[in-house]
Amino acid sequence: MATTAPTTATTRGRTAERDARLRELLPPVARRRTRIGLVAGGLGTYWPQFPGLLPQLKESASYVADRFRQMDAEVTDVGFISDAGEGAAAAEKLRQADCDLIVLFLTTYLTSSMVLPIAQRSHAPVLVIDLQPTERMDHASFDTGAWLAYCGQCPVPEVGNVFRRAGIPFRSVSGWLRQESAWRRIEQWIRAAHVRAALRHARHGLMGHVYPGMLDVSTDPTLLSTTFGSHTEVLEFDDLRHRVEQVTEAETRERMALARQVFTLDDSVVDEDFAWGATVSVALDRLVDDFGLDTLAYYHRGLGGELHERLGAGMILGASLLTARGVPAAGEYELRTSVAQFASQSVGSGGSFTEIQALNFEDGVVEMGHDGPGHLAVSARDPLLRGLGVYHGKRGWGVSVEFDVQPGPVTLLGLGQDADGSLSFVTSEGNVVPGPLLEIGNTTSRVDFGRDPGEWVDAWSATGVGHHWSLSVGHHAADFRAAASLLGIDHRGV
């Protein structure tokens, strides 16, 4: 059977309302806020020479600090530095603040010796910004002191040179103080810092075993620790079994009632299977809480309907509810994809478990989706619970989640891996377009990448991405490119 996805106009008005309802029913998990360090500076030699200069520069620094405080981050502002000694003192304060990104505001010329210790000692990536007071100088009325307030760009090449010689990645945003396009570029680095912060402090759950034969899925947990700073908690399905045994009938009924508020139940749903999925969902929440998990990747093959097979088959409802709360879950033991989903979520765009399903050469689209858990925030309509007697390629049976991805811009994010073991962010931007979709208990979408679908598959597959990835709403490739820079990994766009 097939259905036609709603149009963009149909979905746009109700998406915000549905998202608000989901947030009320499934409150997001609270986590450590991203920490931004901020320091402004200029050359102290100028202050006695031009008495009006420092007050003007501090006024600009105050405006910048206010803009940062309005962002979704915890800001540590260590004030204004005027010489190398003050720079070293600021470096120590920022080191203690455990920042995810440090922003150096160059208000006028300063020497690189003033800022190098900040970049060296903080152990955090650094963004240099230089924002002159207005679009241009008034040449007819300006004297030397007035000009120096516009000289923040002067030291940028010096700082870039010294950072490169010190082996420190250099990134900068140049503009003027109230230039919104410059602030959009700065905000992109803040979103990238959200990704770095999330991965740096994440606890990834890995439960069960790899799907037999999927060589691309196999991931070394140590690699996540050495690349991002993440921790991987290795779990057994018995950890879940033990918690399932403790779920009461009242808790199961309560979870079923919640599911009826979130999902539309198809006539194919069997009450016994629905109750089992709800029971597993309650136990999954406890598992996540007990181990402090931020993500979960899982798989268990099972045999002949035994308990562990039933646990694996009963995961989809609970894993989808967890994903909606900000704890992304991926089947088939896809640790790298659950990480990609977590990164997608960190820029506020969802992140649903996805793979290629088919190509439509007449319409020029790639059909993609996946069985198992999906991110409800990317759905074009109220998600559906469908009963399945067979999980294709897997053992077991039960309830599965089905929905169509809302029309409009989307971004794919996968984690690629090279021969030397290094990880990379792999992205591609497209647009979900309406059209016929399968009704088989999967998340589904028709993505137009603006090129021949076969050519897109060839280019995408050549990047080193695995056969699963995260799909999120909106175009965010630039955010993930910036995040890769902060994380010290490659970015590959298709």
PDB file of C-alpha atoms in Angstrom, residues 4-5 29 38-39 51 85 104 177 191 196 221-222 232 234 244 256 269 273 276 280 325 335 385 391 393 406 410 432:
ATOM      1  CA  THR A   4       0.884  10.517  -0.398  1.00  0.00           C
ATOM      2  CA  ALA A   5       2.756  12.780   1.985  1.00  0.00           C
ATOM      3  CA  VAL A  29      16.174  15.466  29.231  1.00  0.00           C
ATOM      4  CA  LEU A  38      34.627  35.419  26.342  1.00  0.00           C
ATOM      5  CA  VAL A  39      37.546  37.817  26.545  1.00  0.00           C
ATOM      6  CA  PRO A  51      42.196  58.692  26.779  1.00  0.00           C
ATOM      7  CA  GLY A  85      50.176  39.426  31.927  1.00  0.00           C
ATOM      8  CA  LEU A 104      38.531  36.375  21.585  1.00  0.00           C
ATOM      9  CA  LEU A 177      29.425  45.556  15.671  1.00  0.00           C
ATOM     10  CA  ARG A 191      25.758  25.904  17.389  1.00  0.00           C
ATOM     11  CA  ARG A 196      31.208  19.622  20.623  1.00  0.00           C
ATOM     12  CA  PRO A 221      34.138   2.439  21.523  1.00  0.00           C
ATOM     13  CA  THR A 222      37.622   3.640  22.462  1.00  0.00           C
ATOM     14  CA  THR A 232      30.553   4.240  25.977  1.00  0.00           C
ATOM     15  CA  VAL A 234      28.552  -1.551  27.376  1.00  0.00           C
ATOM     16  CA  VAL A 244      11.305  -5.325  32.596  1.00  0.00           C
ATOM     17  CA  MET A 256      -0.007   2.697  26.990  1.00  0.00           C
ATOM     18  CA  VAL A 269      -1.876  -3.326  16.526  1.00  0.00           C
ATOM     19  CA  ASP A 273       2.106  -6.639  21.600  1.00  0.00           C
ATOM     20  CA  TRP A 276       4.675  -5.577  25.781  1.00  0.00           C
ATOM     21  CA  VAL A 280       9.739  -2.477  27.624  1.00  0.00           C
ATOM     22  CA  ARG A 325      12.903  13.210  24.725  1.00  0.00           C
ATOM     23  CA  LEU A 335      26.699   3.355  17.615  1.00  0.00           C
ATOM     24  CA  LEU A 385       1.842   2.602  15.630  1.00  0.00           C
ATOM     25  CA  TYR A 391      10.334  -7.491  11.133  1.00  0.00           C
ATOM     26  CA  GLY A 393      15.690  -8.982   8.277  1.00  0.00           C
ATOM     27  CA  GLN A 406       7.701  16.668   6.868  1.00  0.00           C
ATOM     28  CA  VAL A 410      16.616  18.289   5.458  1.00  0.00           C
ATOM     29  CA  VAL A 432      11.739  16.331   1.172  1.00  0.00           C
TER      30      VAL A 432
END
